[in-house]
Structures are given as C-alpha cells and as structure tokens.
Amino acid sequence: MLIDALRDDFVFGSEGVKFMPYTTYLVEKGSSHSFVAEAKPPTVTMPRIKALMTGSLPGFIDVVRNLNSPTLLEDSVITQAKAAGKRIIFYGDETWVKLFPKHFLEYDGTTSFFVSDYTEVDDNVTRHLDKVLKRRDWDVLILHYLGLDHIGHISGPNSPLIGRKLSEMDSVLMKIHTSLLAEERETLLPNLLVLCGDHGMSEAGGHGASSVEEVNTALILISSAFERKPGDVRHPKYIQQTDLAATLSIGLGLPIPRGSVGSLIFPVVEGKPMREQLRFLHLNTVQLSKLLQENVPSYRKEPGFEQFKVSERLHGNWIRLYLEENNSEVLFNLGSKVRRQYLDALRTLSLSLSRQAAQYDVYSMAAGTVLVLEVVALLLLCVPQALSGKAELDVPLLSPVSSLLFYLLLLALAALHVVVCTSSDSSCYLCSLPWLAAGGVMVLISTLLCAVVSALTGMFAAGSRLSKNPLPSNSRWSELDLLILSGTVGHVLSLGASSFIEEEHQTWYFLVNTLCLALCHEIYRNCFVGDDCAPQRCPHAGEEFDGVAAAPQGKSTGPDVWELDRASKHPSPLEALRGPERWMVLASPWVILSCCRLLRSLNQTGVQWAHRPDLGHWLTSSDHKAELSVLATVSLIMIFVLVQKRCSLASKVAMAFGLLGIYCYRVAVGNLLFPWQQNNKDISKGITEARFVYVFVLGILFTGTKDLLKSQITADDFTVKTVGLWEIYSGLVLLAALLLRPHNLPVLALSLVIQTVMTHFVWRPLRHDAAEVTVMHYWFGQAFFYFQGNSNSIATVDISAGFVGLDAYVEIPAVLLTAFATYTGPVLWAGHLVNFLASEASSGSALSHACFCYALICSIPVSAYIVLVTSLRYHLFIWSVFSPKLLYEGMHLLITAAVCVFFTAMDQSSTKS
C-alpha cells in the first residue's frame, strides 16, 4: 500500500497519533517493523517507483520522463515476480501501468497529474478492495493512493484536509490488515503488508528536491511472522529506500534485481535461524559484488569487495562447524561474527555502488557542449554588429564551409566518431544515431567552428586597421554599464557554487537593490550636478521629453530611431521637469526599493531560511482569510488601474469582468471570502468561475491580435500597433492573476507598479539605451521569479496552477499553464520590454538590439552552466542542486525566448529583425 507523499512525521509524529490510531497501534505494539526510508532526489513519483522496485538510483532525466513514463526495461521485483508465475493485481496511479504494461493480471489506473481531485482518485482504488480481498487468485496486490499528494499540491501539509485523508488511509489499512488476519487463521500462512510512501512533502506542499521533509518517508512492514514480545519497543530505524527491493525479493524467494544497490533490511529476518540469516546476507552480498565488478574496473581494491571475500571465508568455516556440531556457544559466536562482517560488507558495497551508479555518455555530452559553446562564441563575436546602428547580424557560413580547415575538421571528427563507436562497450546516444544524422552533427560542429575562426580573423584584421588609422571616439562606459556588466558576469560565476545556487534569490535581490541605488545616483547627479554628467540621450535634439512621451498617441509613423550617441551633449531631459513630476523622478528609486523590500518578506525561499515564517504563511492560514481577502481585493483593483489605461474600451470591460471572476473563483475554492460571509463551507473546484475568466483572457488576446494584424495592413497607424501589443500583454497579466495563489497577487500588482514607475520616471527621463533597458528587464524578471516564492528546487513548482478550470487531465494545457505560472515574472517583464521599446521607438534598431541582448544574456548562463554541470557530474550535489538549476535555466530560456519572438513577430517593422 503506497500512499503518495507519505512523509515520516505523518505516521510517526503527532499527526499519526491523532489521525492514524490503528497504524500507530501497529507501530508501537503490533507485529511490525517500522522505518524511515530515505529517498534520493529527484523526489518525484516515477523515479521513486523505480527505486522501490529495482533498487537502483534513477537519473535526473526521470523528472522529465515522469510526465509520460516509458516502459521500464530494467530488472525489477515486478519482472522477477512475473517470471516466477506470481499473479499480480494493481490499482492506483497509472504510472505503474506505463512502467509495467504487461505484468499485471488485473489493473485499474488513475490519472496522477490531475491534482485538483483528491477524493475520486482514491475512491477509485478503494472500491475494488472488498471484492479483491475475498478472492484467492492473486499473490501480490499493489495499491497506490494519490489523494494525500494532491492535497499537498493544492493547500500544503498544514491543511485540515491532510488529517481527513490520513484518517481515510488508516481505515483502509485497517480493512486490509483485518482481512489478511482472517485469511491467516484459515491458511496458517503469514502474509506481508507493506505501508510506504514514495517521497515526502515540503512545507510548501511540493516535492522534487532534497529537503528533510521531502526525502524522509514512512515504511512499515506488517506481518504475523514478526513476533513481538510484551514491552518490546521498536523505534523507527533509518534505511535507504532502495533497500526495499532486495528485502521483498528475498522475502518472496526471488532473485534480487541485477541493478539493485540496496541491502537487506536486516531486522526483518532477525528472528530467523542463524543459517537462514547468513544465507540471505550472502545472497545480497554476492549480487552487490557482481554489480561492483560490472561497474568498477579496479573492483578488487574496493574495501567492500575485500570485506565480502573475508565474509565468505568465515561463512564457509561456520558451515563446516555447523555440520559438525549444531548447537554450541562457539557456533553462535562465530555466526554472530560472520553476520556482522556481512552487514559491514553490505553497507560498504551499497555506499560504493551508490557513488558509481551514474553512467554518463561522455562522448555525446562533449559533442553537445562543444555545439553550445560555438553558438555562444558566435553570439559574443557578433555583438559589435548586432548593437550597431543597422542592428544587423551577418554570420558568413559559405566561406568557412569552402575552406580547407572545414574539411580537415570534418575528417578528424569522422575518424574520432569511428574510433569511439567501435571501441566503446557502453551504450552511446551519438553512436546509436544513423550515420546520416551523426554526419550532420559533425558537419554542424565543423561549420560553426570555422565560422568562429572566421569571425575572430575578421575582428583582428579590423583591429589592426583601426590601430593604424585610429578614429576619434567619445564613447565611454558609465557607472551603470559597469554595474550591469559586473553583475551579469558575477552572477554567472556564482553558479559554480552549490550554496549560491540554493540561495540564488539573494543574488538577484542584491543586484536589483544595487541597480536602484545606481539609478538613484544617476538621477540625483543629473538633477543637481548639471550638464557635465549629462545622461545618454537620443541625437535628435529637436525632440523634448514630453514629445517622446506623447509620441505613441499620435498618428505618425512613430518617433525616430531610439538610438543613443554617448558623445551628445544635449541638455538633459530632467531639466525640463518641474513640480510634482520632478519630485516623482527623484523619489522613484526609493519607491522601487520599498516595493522590493515588501515583496521579500512575502515568500521565504531558498534552502537555509525557507522554513522560517513569512507573510505568505500568515495570510494563507485559515484564521486570516478576511485579511487575505482585503489584500487580494486591493491588488486586483491596482492591477486594473495600472493595465486598463492603454487598452481599448472593450478590453477594459473584459479586464474588469475578468478580475471580478478571479475573485469569485478564489471564493469558490475556499481561499477568499465575500464581504457578507463569515466563512465559506461550500467549497468547490471553481471550474465554472475559472472558465468564465478564460473567456475574457481569450477575448483580450484576440482583440490585441486583431489590432496588430490591422496595423500590418495600415502601416501608418502607429497607435493601433502599440495598443495591440499592450492588449496582448494585458491578457497575459489577467491570466497570471488567475493562476497565481491569492497571497501572490501583490507580487503581480507591485510588478506593474515598478514597471510603471520605471517607464515614466527612469527610462524616459534618463534615455537609457536599448541594451541597458533590456538587462534591467531581465534582472527584474529574475527577481520576480523568486518574489513569487520560486527557488531552484523542483518542489516549489506549483502544479495545481496547471489544473485551474480543468475537470480532467489534459496534458498540453496543464503543462503550458504550469510553465506560465512558474515563470510569470520573467515572461511579463519580457513582454513589457517589447511593449516599452515598441512604444518609445521605431523598431528599426532598438527592438533588434533588445532581442539580441536578451538572447545573449539568457544564453550565456545556460551555456556556462552546461559546461559546469558536465565537469561537476560526480559532485555530491549534482542531482539535488546543479541538475534542477540547469532544468530551470533551460526552461527560462525557452519560455522567455518564445515570448519575445511572439511579440516581435507581431510587430510589422521588426519582422525582419
């Protein structure tokens, strides 16, 4: 009986005593052995099932495969039981059916990803129990209950629903156990009932990482064969989750799975005669020693193998003594010594194999790393072209392909490929590709490398010409440029330390705060020092600040190209500001700093301080629904005020009704209250209310798309284009408000406040160039990713957002909604970047600069991280820290790139760029 997300304190802690009395009785006084089983990351369902049934350590790629589990080809307890003729019945999570498609005599799978359902998903398992427990036509029955995990995803481990679900599971366990006891009275043969969890549950309700709450799961083995004397107190012992596979195999008389790194849970066989104990331990050590020989060339030098050989010799001596003299103190003492030796050998072998478990395809990894580095090198070498006035990116590929270097490289790579693929004993992805596909990879590597060499040659040639005929240059780096460069490089370098990755939010909070102080310094210097430190600004001196601000409202083809001449000495636009507007400019950095400080206290994230109470926990407690309702109302009103001003009348109405529908949805699901309510006992899934909001989201997106298409036809109408882009952005804001948890609505509202303040009182007056504005958007997008409560742990992904408005599991919408809810901050800031540049400048160069800068600043961390993870693949925290971060970075790059491509593709004049 596997209860998803059954962490240890749900059974052995105060919750177990209160809500699982029968289970607590079995643990304290019944015929049982209880353990705390430690699961290795990633702590998601499919890898944990593999660990339980195969005894092996799954790779991190199984996090992705968890979405659609492939057939398990590894040796497992299920496979061995099927081969031995055992009749197996399964009810529960359909992941088992996908992993073992032809192994069950009877099965009924339930959808594991529809987290909004925590009732029917378990009822569909329990409804089979009465019939199947009366039948005698099965040997193994497997039940997988999902409701507890779904409650955690929806409302966390402190929800009152947790207690009800634990009580329900306790009654199911009691039904099964009493039925088995009744059967034993007839057959006189003991049964085994295993209660376990696949992973735990974090304090936020998720799982996937390596916190204590996520890795410690309950494991109870219940059988009348486990005799217990009165007064025998058995405290839960700590074991590895992979130990269950070896224990079940030995208990069922099956071969231990070949890839298992687990060891026999010895207390289970402690009551057996000494001869059987030693035989079981010998079987386990033989299996582990064979696995060690397959994976470690110098296995004879391993301490575990040497201990195993000593144990075997001692075991042989014990058997000879046993045959000669069956009962003596010498025999018992020698047997105890052999047993200790076997247990030491098991621990050492298991630990050594766990370290060697990961088998890496180094050849394919190296090829992929080289490709990534070549592309990033090309991006870096093309920076001068891409950020020039023409904003063009010319990467000549024809001339490198026709060079001698290309053919020499291709020949060398082909020879290397043949040598590696013919000499490698292990499987290799690149070698398994057809020769045509593998040849294409080698051609691509050779072409890109030649292009990099060609670009470098051209750059050196241009540099030598420039040194002979130097051109006058008045450009200089500002303090803000130095901050942006040093901050970006410093962040990339910090990714080499696991502690900086776990607490990356602190890095972004520091960078954003420092940026605000730098902007404050720049504003004050321009206001009070004078023209000597004039900011960068447009060379078209005839345009005043007010004209730039008002340009999008006109009917012209748009303002002139928003390009910057650092040498220009035109009067600062700040000098044109008077009265309240001037004071708002002076106060804007402090307003932004105040907003960021408020948001930091809303959600504790990371690892070190994630357990500490924060404002979000206080708001989401059942005692503070009224306060949360007021805060959500104020936030929704702020969102409407800040978004509607640039929308058409139809979009304004749709936005108002959509935000009202969001409040009704949160009331329906029990998060908020109406003013006339004291409490809301009638809780539903809110499907109707959520779909009501989706209608308005689609309506706003459709209106914005229509305006953009209209601007494509009527090229002169600049206003229609900017309004269309803003309406699409508004639709995304409305969707974000629906998907975010209610206590995170202030994050969305303050994000809009900061964007508005930066637009009107920082970027426009100071006339920052496109590259600087792009980097600032990227930094704030990253900071707001963590303001939401996200971290570099998979456990903070809010899966419940993918099922808002869905009454069944539909894979594509669920994945897209979950991804959007997770990356709301970066997506909305990327969308605002396109809106700002499109409204402030003609897209001939500014938008092109921004797209290139955004691609570059997203690609550099990803490429550096790929190299880092490849080089640190044997690091202690490779699965728990480095691999999740790589997954997050890759997803962030894909999603924000998709947003930028979508927005710019909708802009007629930026289609070429």
Coordinates of C-alpha atoms in Angstrom, one line a residue, residues 39-458:
A39 CA 14.6 8.7 -0.9
K40 CA 17.3 10.2 -3.1
P41 CA 16.5 13.2 -5.3
P42 CA 14.7 13.7 -7.6
T43 CA 11.8 13.1 -5.2
V44 CA 9.1 12.7 -7.8
T45 CA 6.8 9.7 -8.3
M46 CA 8.2 7.8 -11.3
P47 CA 11.9 7.7 -10.2
R48 CA 10.8 6.7 -6.7
I49 CA 8.7 3.8 -8.0
K50 CA 11.8 2.7 -10.0
A51 CA 13.9 2.9 -6.9
L52 CA 11.4 0.9 -4.8
M53 CA 11.1 -1.9 -7.4
T54 CA 14.6 -2.0 -8.9
G55 CA 16.7 -0.9 -6.0
S56 CA 18.7 1.3 -8.4
L57 CA 19.2 5.1 -8.3
P58 CA 17.3 6.8 -11.2
G59 CA 18.9 9.7 -13.1
F60 CA 17.7 13.2 -13.1
I61 CA 16.2 12.9 -16.6
D62 CA 13.5 10.8 -15.0
V63 CA 12.0 14.1 -13.8
V64 CA 11.1 14.8 -17.4
R65 CA 10.1 11.2 -18.1
N66 CA 7.8 11.4 -15.1
L67 CA 5.4 13.4 -17.3
N68 CA 4.9 10.4 -19.6
S69 CA 6.6 7.3 -18.2
P70 CA 8.2 4.9 -20.7
T71 CA 8.2 1.1 -20.2
L72 CA 10.8 0.1 -17.6
L73 CA 13.4 -2.2 -19.1
E74 CA 15.5 -2.6 -16.0
D75 CA 15.3 -5.8 -13.9
S76 CA 12.8 -5.3 -11.0
V77 CA 10.9 -7.1 -8.3
I78 CA 7.8 -7.0 -10.5
T79 CA 9.6 -8.5 -13.5
Q80 CA 11.1 -11.3 -11.4
A81 CA 7.7 -12.0 -9.7
K82 CA 6.0 -12.2 -13.1
A83 CA 8.7 -14.6 -14.4
A84 CA 8.2 -16.7 -11.3
G85 CA 4.5 -17.1 -12.1
K86 CA 3.3 -14.7 -9.3
R87 CA -0.2 -13.3 -10.0
I88 CA -0.1 -9.5 -9.5
I89 CA -3.0 -7.1 -9.3
F90 CA -2.7 -3.3 -9.3
Y91 CA -5.0 -0.4 -8.5
G92 CA -3.9 3.2 -8.4
D93 CA -1.5 5.6 -10.1
E94 CA -1.3 4.8 -13.9
T95 CA 2.4 5.4 -13.8
W96 CA 2.8 1.7 -12.7
V97 CA 0.8 0.6 -15.7
K98 CA 3.1 2.6 -18.0
L99 CA 6.2 1.2 -16.3
F100 CA 5.0 -2.4 -16.3
P101 CA 2.5 -2.7 -19.1
K102 CA 2.2 -6.5 -19.4
H103 CA 2.9 -7.6 -15.8
F104 CA -0.5 -7.3 -14.1
L105 CA -3.2 -9.9 -14.1
E106 CA -5.7 -7.1 -13.4
Y107 CA -5.3 -3.4 -13.1
D108 CA -7.2 -0.1 -12.9
G109 CA -5.1 3.1 -13.3
T110 CA -5.9 6.6 -12.1
T111 CA -4.6 9.8 -13.5
S112 CA -1.8 11.1 -11.3
F113 CA -1.5 14.7 -12.6
F114 CA -5.0 16.0 -12.0
V115 CA -4.2 17.4 -8.6
S116 CA -7.5 19.2 -8.1
D117 CA -9.0 15.7 -7.5
Y118 CA -8.2 14.2 -4.1
T119 CA -11.4 12.3 -3.5
E120 CA -12.4 10.3 -6.5
V121 CA -8.8 9.4 -7.3
D122 CA -8.6 7.4 -4.0
D123 CA -12.2 6.1 -4.1
N124 CA -11.4 4.5 -7.5
V125 CA -8.8 2.4 -5.7
T126 CA -10.7 1.6 -2.5
R127 CA -13.8 0.5 -4.4
H128 CA -12.0 -2.7 -5.6
L129 CA -10.9 -3.7 -2.1
D130 CA -14.0 -5.6 -0.8
K131 CA -14.0 -7.9 -3.8
V132 CA -10.3 -8.5 -4.3
L133 CA -9.7 -9.2 -0.6
K134 CA -12.2 -12.0 -0.7
R135 CA -10.6 -13.6 -3.7
R136 CA -7.7 -16.0 -3.5
D137 CA -6.5 -15.8 -7.1
W138 CA -3.6 -13.4 -6.5
D139 CA -0.2 -13.4 -4.9
V140 CA 0.7 -9.7 -4.9
L141 CA -1.7 -6.8 -4.6
I142 CA -0.3 -3.2 -5.1
L143 CA -2.3 -0.1 -4.2
H144 CA -1.1 3.4 -4.9
Y145 CA -3.1 6.2 -3.3
L146 CA -2.7 9.8 -4.7
G147 CA -5.1 11.9 -2.7
L148 CA -2.6 13.0 0.0
D149 CA -0.1 14.2 -2.5
H150 CA -2.8 16.2 -4.4
I151 CA -3.9 17.9 -1.2
G152 CA -0.3 18.9 -0.6
H153 CA 0.0 20.5 -4.0
I154 CA -3.3 22.4 -3.5
S155 CA -3.1 23.6 0.1
G156 CA 0.1 22.3 1.7
P157 CA 0.9 20.0 4.6
N158 CA -0.8 22.1 7.2
S159 CA -4.2 21.9 5.5
P160 CA -7.1 20.4 7.6
L161 CA -7.7 18.2 4.6
I162 CA -4.5 16.3 5.4
G163 CA -5.9 15.0 8.7
R164 CA -9.0 13.7 7.0
K165 CA -7.0 12.0 4.3
L166 CA -4.7 10.3 6.9
S167 CA -7.8 9.1 8.7
E168 CA -9.2 7.7 5.5
M169 CA -5.9 5.9 4.8
D170 CA -5.8 4.5 8.3
S171 CA -9.2 2.9 7.8
V172 CA -8.1 1.4 4.5
L173 CA -5.1 -0.1 6.2
M174 CA -7.2 -1.5 9.0
K175 CA -9.6 -3.1 6.5
I176 CA -6.7 -4.8 4.6
H177 CA -4.9 -5.9 7.7
T178 CA -8.0 -7.4 9.4
S179 CA -8.9 -9.2 6.1
L180 CA -5.4 -10.7 5.9
L181 CA -5.5 -11.8 9.6
A182 CA -8.8 -13.6 8.9
E183 CA -7.3 -15.4 6.0
E184 CA -4.2 -16.4 8.0
R185 CA -6.5 -18.1 10.6
E186 CA -7.6 -20.4 7.8
T187 CA -4.4 -21.0 5.8
L188 CA -1.9 -20.7 8.8
L189 CA 0.5 -19.0 6.4
P190 CA 1.7 -15.4 7.2
N191 CA 1.1 -12.5 4.8
L192 CA 3.1 -9.4 4.4
L193 CA 1.5 -5.9 4.4
V194 CA 3.9 -3.0 3.4
L195 CA 2.8 0.6 4.0
C196 CA 5.2 3.1 2.4
G197 CA 5.5 6.5 0.7
D198 CA 7.3 7.2 -2.5
H199 CA 8.5 10.6 -1.3
G200 CA 7.7 13.2 1.3
M201 CA 6.2 16.7 1.1
S202 CA 7.9 20.1 1.6
E203 CA 6.5 22.8 3.8
A204 CA 5.0 24.4 0.7
G205 CA 3.3 21.2 -0.3
G206 CA 5.5 20.3 -3.3
H207 CA 8.3 17.7 -3.7
G208 CA 11.2 17.0 -6.0
A209 CA 14.2 18.3 -4.1
S210 CA 16.3 17.1 -1.1
S211 CA 14.9 18.8 2.0
V212 CA 14.4 16.5 5.0
E213 CA 10.6 16.7 4.6
E214 CA 10.8 15.6 1.0
V215 CA 13.3 12.7 1.4
N216 CA 12.1 11.0 4.6
T217 CA 9.2 8.7 4.0
A218 CA 7.4 6.2 6.3
L219 CA 7.9 2.5 5.7
I220 CA 6.1 -0.1 7.8
L221 CA 6.3 -3.9 7.3
I222 CA 3.4 -5.7 9.0
S223 CA 3.2 -9.5 9.3
S224 CA 2.3 -12.1 12.0
A225 CA 5.7 -13.6 11.2
F226 CA 7.3 -10.7 13.1
E227 CA 6.9 -11.9 16.7
R228 CA 6.9 -9.2 19.3
K229 CA 7.3 -9.7 23.0
P230 CA 5.5 -7.6 25.5
G231 CA 7.4 -4.4 26.3
D232 CA 9.5 -4.7 23.1
V233 CA 9.8 -1.0 22.0
R234 CA 10.9 -0.7 18.4
H235 CA 11.8 2.9 17.3
P236 CA 11.8 3.6 13.6
K237 CA 15.3 3.0 12.1
Y238 CA 16.7 4.9 9.2
I239 CA 17.3 3.0 6.0
Q240 CA 17.6 3.7 2.2
Q241 CA 14.5 3.5 0.1
T242 CA 16.4 1.2 -2.4
D243 CA 16.7 -1.4 0.4
L244 CA 13.1 -2.4 -0.1
A245 CA 13.7 -4.2 -3.5
A246 CA 16.3 -6.6 -2.0
T247 CA 14.2 -7.3 1.0
L248 CA 11.0 -8.0 -0.9
S249 CA 12.9 -10.2 -3.4
I250 CA 14.4 -12.3 -0.6
G251 CA 11.1 -12.5 1.2
L252 CA 9.3 -13.7 -1.9
G253 CA 12.1 -16.2 -2.8
L254 CA 13.0 -14.2 -6.0
P255 CA 16.4 -13.2 -7.4
I256 CA 17.4 -9.7 -6.3
P257 CA 17.2 -7.2 -9.3
R258 CA 20.5 -7.1 -11.0
G259 CA 20.9 -3.3 -10.8
S260 CA 19.9 -3.0 -7.1
V261 CA 22.3 -1.1 -4.9
G262 CA 20.2 -1.7 -1.8
S263 CA 20.9 -4.0 1.1
L264 CA 18.7 -6.4 3.0
I265 CA 16.7 -4.7 5.8
F266 CA 18.1 -7.0 8.5
P267 CA 15.5 -6.5 11.3
V268 CA 13.0 -8.3 9.0
V269 CA 15.0 -11.6 9.1
E270 CA 16.4 -11.2 12.6
G271 CA 14.0 -13.7 14.0
K272 CA 15.1 -16.4 11.6
P273 CA 17.6 -19.1 12.4
M274 CA 21.2 -18.2 12.1
R275 CA 21.7 -20.4 9.0
E276 CA 18.9 -18.6 7.1
Q277 CA 20.1 -15.2 8.2
L278 CA 23.6 -15.8 6.8
R279 CA 22.2 -17.3 3.6
F280 CA 20.1 -14.2 3.0
L281 CA 23.0 -11.9 3.7
H282 CA 25.2 -14.0 1.4
L283 CA 22.7 -13.7 -1.5
N284 CA 22.7 -10.0 -1.2
T285 CA 26.4 -9.5 -1.0
V286 CA 27.0 -11.8 -4.0
Q287 CA 24.6 -9.7 -6.0
L288 CA 26.2 -6.4 -5.0
S289 CA 29.7 -7.8 -5.6
K290 CA 28.8 -8.8 -9.1
L291 CA 27.3 -5.3 -9.8
L292 CA 30.6 -3.8 -8.4
Q293 CA 32.6 -6.0 -10.9
E294 CA 30.5 -4.7 -13.8
N295 CA 30.9 -1.0 -12.9
V296 CA 34.3 -0.7 -11.3
P297 CA 37.4 -1.9 -13.2
S298 CA 39.5 -2.0 -10.1
Y299 CA 36.9 -3.7 -8.0
R300 CA 39.4 -5.9 -6.2
K301 CA 40.8 -2.9 -4.5
E302 CA 37.4 -1.8 -3.2
P303 CA 37.0 -2.2 0.6
G304 CA 33.6 -3.6 0.2
F305 CA 34.8 -6.4 -2.1
E306 CA 37.6 -7.3 0.3
Q307 CA 35.1 -7.4 3.2
F308 CA 32.9 -9.7 1.1
K309 CA 35.7 -12.2 0.5
V310 CA 36.5 -12.3 4.2
S311 CA 32.8 -12.8 5.0
E312 CA 32.6 -15.7 2.5
R313 CA 35.6 -17.4 4.1
L314 CA 34.2 -17.0 7.6
H315 CA 30.8 -18.2 6.4
G316 CA 32.5 -21.4 5.0
N317 CA 34.1 -22.0 8.4
W318 CA 30.8 -21.5 10.1
I319 CA 29.0 -24.0 7.8
R320 CA 31.7 -26.7 8.5
L321 CA 31.3 -26.1 12.2
Y322 CA 27.5 -26.2 11.8
L323 CA 27.7 -29.6 10.1
E324 CA 29.9 -31.0 12.8
E325 CA 28.3 -29.5 15.9
N326 CA 24.9 -28.0 15.6
N327 CA 24.4 -26.3 19.0
S328 CA 27.3 -24.7 20.8
E329 CA 28.4 -21.3 22.1
V330 CA 31.4 -21.3 19.7
L331 CA 29.0 -21.8 16.7
F332 CA 26.8 -18.9 17.9
N333 CA 29.7 -16.6 18.4
L334 CA 31.2 -17.4 15.0
G335 CA 27.8 -16.9 13.4
S336 CA 27.4 -13.5 15.0
K337 CA 30.9 -12.5 13.8
V338 CA 30.0 -13.6 10.2
R339 CA 26.8 -11.7 10.4
R340 CA 28.5 -8.5 11.5
Q341 CA 31.1 -9.0 8.7
Y342 CA 28.3 -9.4 6.1
L343 CA 26.4 -6.4 7.3
D344 CA 29.6 -4.3 7.2
A345 CA 30.3 -5.5 3.7
L346 CA 26.7 -4.8 2.6
R347 CA 27.0 -1.2 3.9
T348 CA 30.3 -0.6 2.2
L349 CA 29.3 -2.2 -1.1
S350 CA 26.0 -0.3 -1.2
L351 CA 27.7 3.0 -0.5
S352 CA 30.4 2.4 -3.1
L353 CA 27.8 1.4 -5.8
S354 CA 25.6 4.4 -5.0
R355 CA 28.5 6.7 -5.8
Q356 CA 29.2 4.8 -9.0
A357 CA 25.6 4.4 -10.1
A358 CA 25.5 7.2 -12.6
Q359 CA 26.8 6.1 -16.0
Y360 CA 27.5 9.1 -18.2
D361 CA 27.6 9.2 -22.0
V362 CA 30.7 11.5 -22.1
Y363 CA 31.1 11.4 -25.8
S364 CA 27.6 12.7 -26.5
M365 CA 27.8 15.2 -23.7
A366 CA 31.1 16.6 -25.1
A367 CA 29.6 17.0 -28.6
G368 CA 26.6 18.9 -27.2
T369 CA 28.8 21.1 -25.0
V370 CA 31.0 22.0 -28.0
L371 CA 28.0 22.9 -30.1
V372 CA 26.6 25.2 -27.3
L373 CA 30.0 26.9 -26.8
E374 CA 30.4 27.5 -30.5
V375 CA 27.0 29.2 -30.8
V376 CA 27.6 31.4 -27.7
A377 CA 31.1 32.3 -29.1
L378 CA 29.4 33.4 -32.3
L379 CA 26.9 35.5 -30.4
L380 CA 29.7 37.2 -28.4
L381 CA 31.8 37.9 -31.5
C382 CA 28.8 39.4 -33.3
V383 CA 28.0 41.9 -30.5
P384 CA 29.6 44.9 -32.3
Q385 CA 27.5 44.2 -35.5
A386 CA 24.2 43.4 -33.7
L387 CA 24.4 46.5 -31.5
S388 CA 25.5 48.9 -34.3
G389 CA 23.2 51.4 -35.9
K390 CA 22.0 49.0 -38.5
A391 CA 21.3 46.2 -36.0
E392 CA 22.3 43.5 -38.4
L393 CA 23.8 40.1 -37.7
D394 CA 25.8 38.7 -40.5
V395 CA 27.4 35.2 -39.9
P396 CA 29.0 34.1 -43.1
L397 CA 28.8 30.3 -43.3
L398 CA 29.5 29.7 -47.0
S399 CA 33.2 30.8 -47.0
P400 CA 34.1 28.7 -43.9
V401 CA 32.5 25.6 -45.5
S402 CA 34.6 26.0 -48.6
S403 CA 37.8 26.3 -46.6
L404 CA 40.5 23.7 -46.1
L405 CA 40.1 23.9 -42.3
F406 CA 36.4 22.7 -42.6
Y407 CA 37.3 19.6 -44.4
L408 CA 40.2 18.8 -42.1
L409 CA 38.0 19.2 -39.1
L410 CA 35.2 17.1 -40.6
L411 CA 37.7 14.3 -41.4
A412 CA 39.2 14.4 -37.9
L413 CA 35.7 14.3 -36.3
A414 CA 34.6 11.4 -38.5
A415 CA 37.7 9.5 -37.5
L416 CA 37.1 10.2 -33.8
H417 CA 33.5 9.1 -34.2
V418 CA 34.5 5.8 -35.7
V419 CA 37.1 5.1 -33.0
V420 CA 34.7 5.9 -30.2
C421 CA 31.8 4.0 -31.5
T422 CA 33.8 0.9 -32.3
S423 CA 35.8 0.8 -29.1
S424 CA 33.1 1.8 -26.5
D425 CA 31.4 -1.1 -24.6
S426 CA 28.6 1.0 -23.1
S427 CA 25.7 2.5 -25.0
C428 CA 26.2 5.9 -26.6
Y429 CA 23.4 8.1 -27.9
L430 CA 25.5 9.7 -30.7
C431 CA 26.8 6.3 -31.8
S432 CA 23.2 5.0 -31.9
L433 CA 22.1 7.7 -34.4
P434 CA 22.1 6.8 -38.2
W435 CA 25.3 7.7 -40.0
L436 CA 23.5 10.5 -41.9
A437 CA 22.3 12.1 -38.6
A438 CA 25.7 11.7 -36.9
G439 CA 27.4 13.1 -40.0
G440 CA 25.0 16.2 -39.9
V441 CA 26.1 16.8 -36.2
M442 CA 29.8 16.7 -37.3
V443 CA 29.2 19.0 -40.2
L444 CA 27.4 21.5 -37.9
I445 CA 30.3 21.4 -35.4
S446 CA 32.9 21.9 -38.1
T447 CA 30.9 24.7 -39.8
L448 CA 30.3 26.6 -36.5
L449 CA 34.0 26.3 -35.5
C450 CA 35.1 27.6 -38.9
A451 CA 32.7 30.5 -38.6
V452 CA 34.1 31.3 -35.1
V453 CA 37.6 31.3 -36.6
S454 CA 36.5 33.4 -39.5
A455 CA 34.8 36.0 -37.2
L456 CA 37.9 36.1 -35.0
T457 CA 40.1 36.7 -38.0
G458 CA 37.9 39.5 -39.2

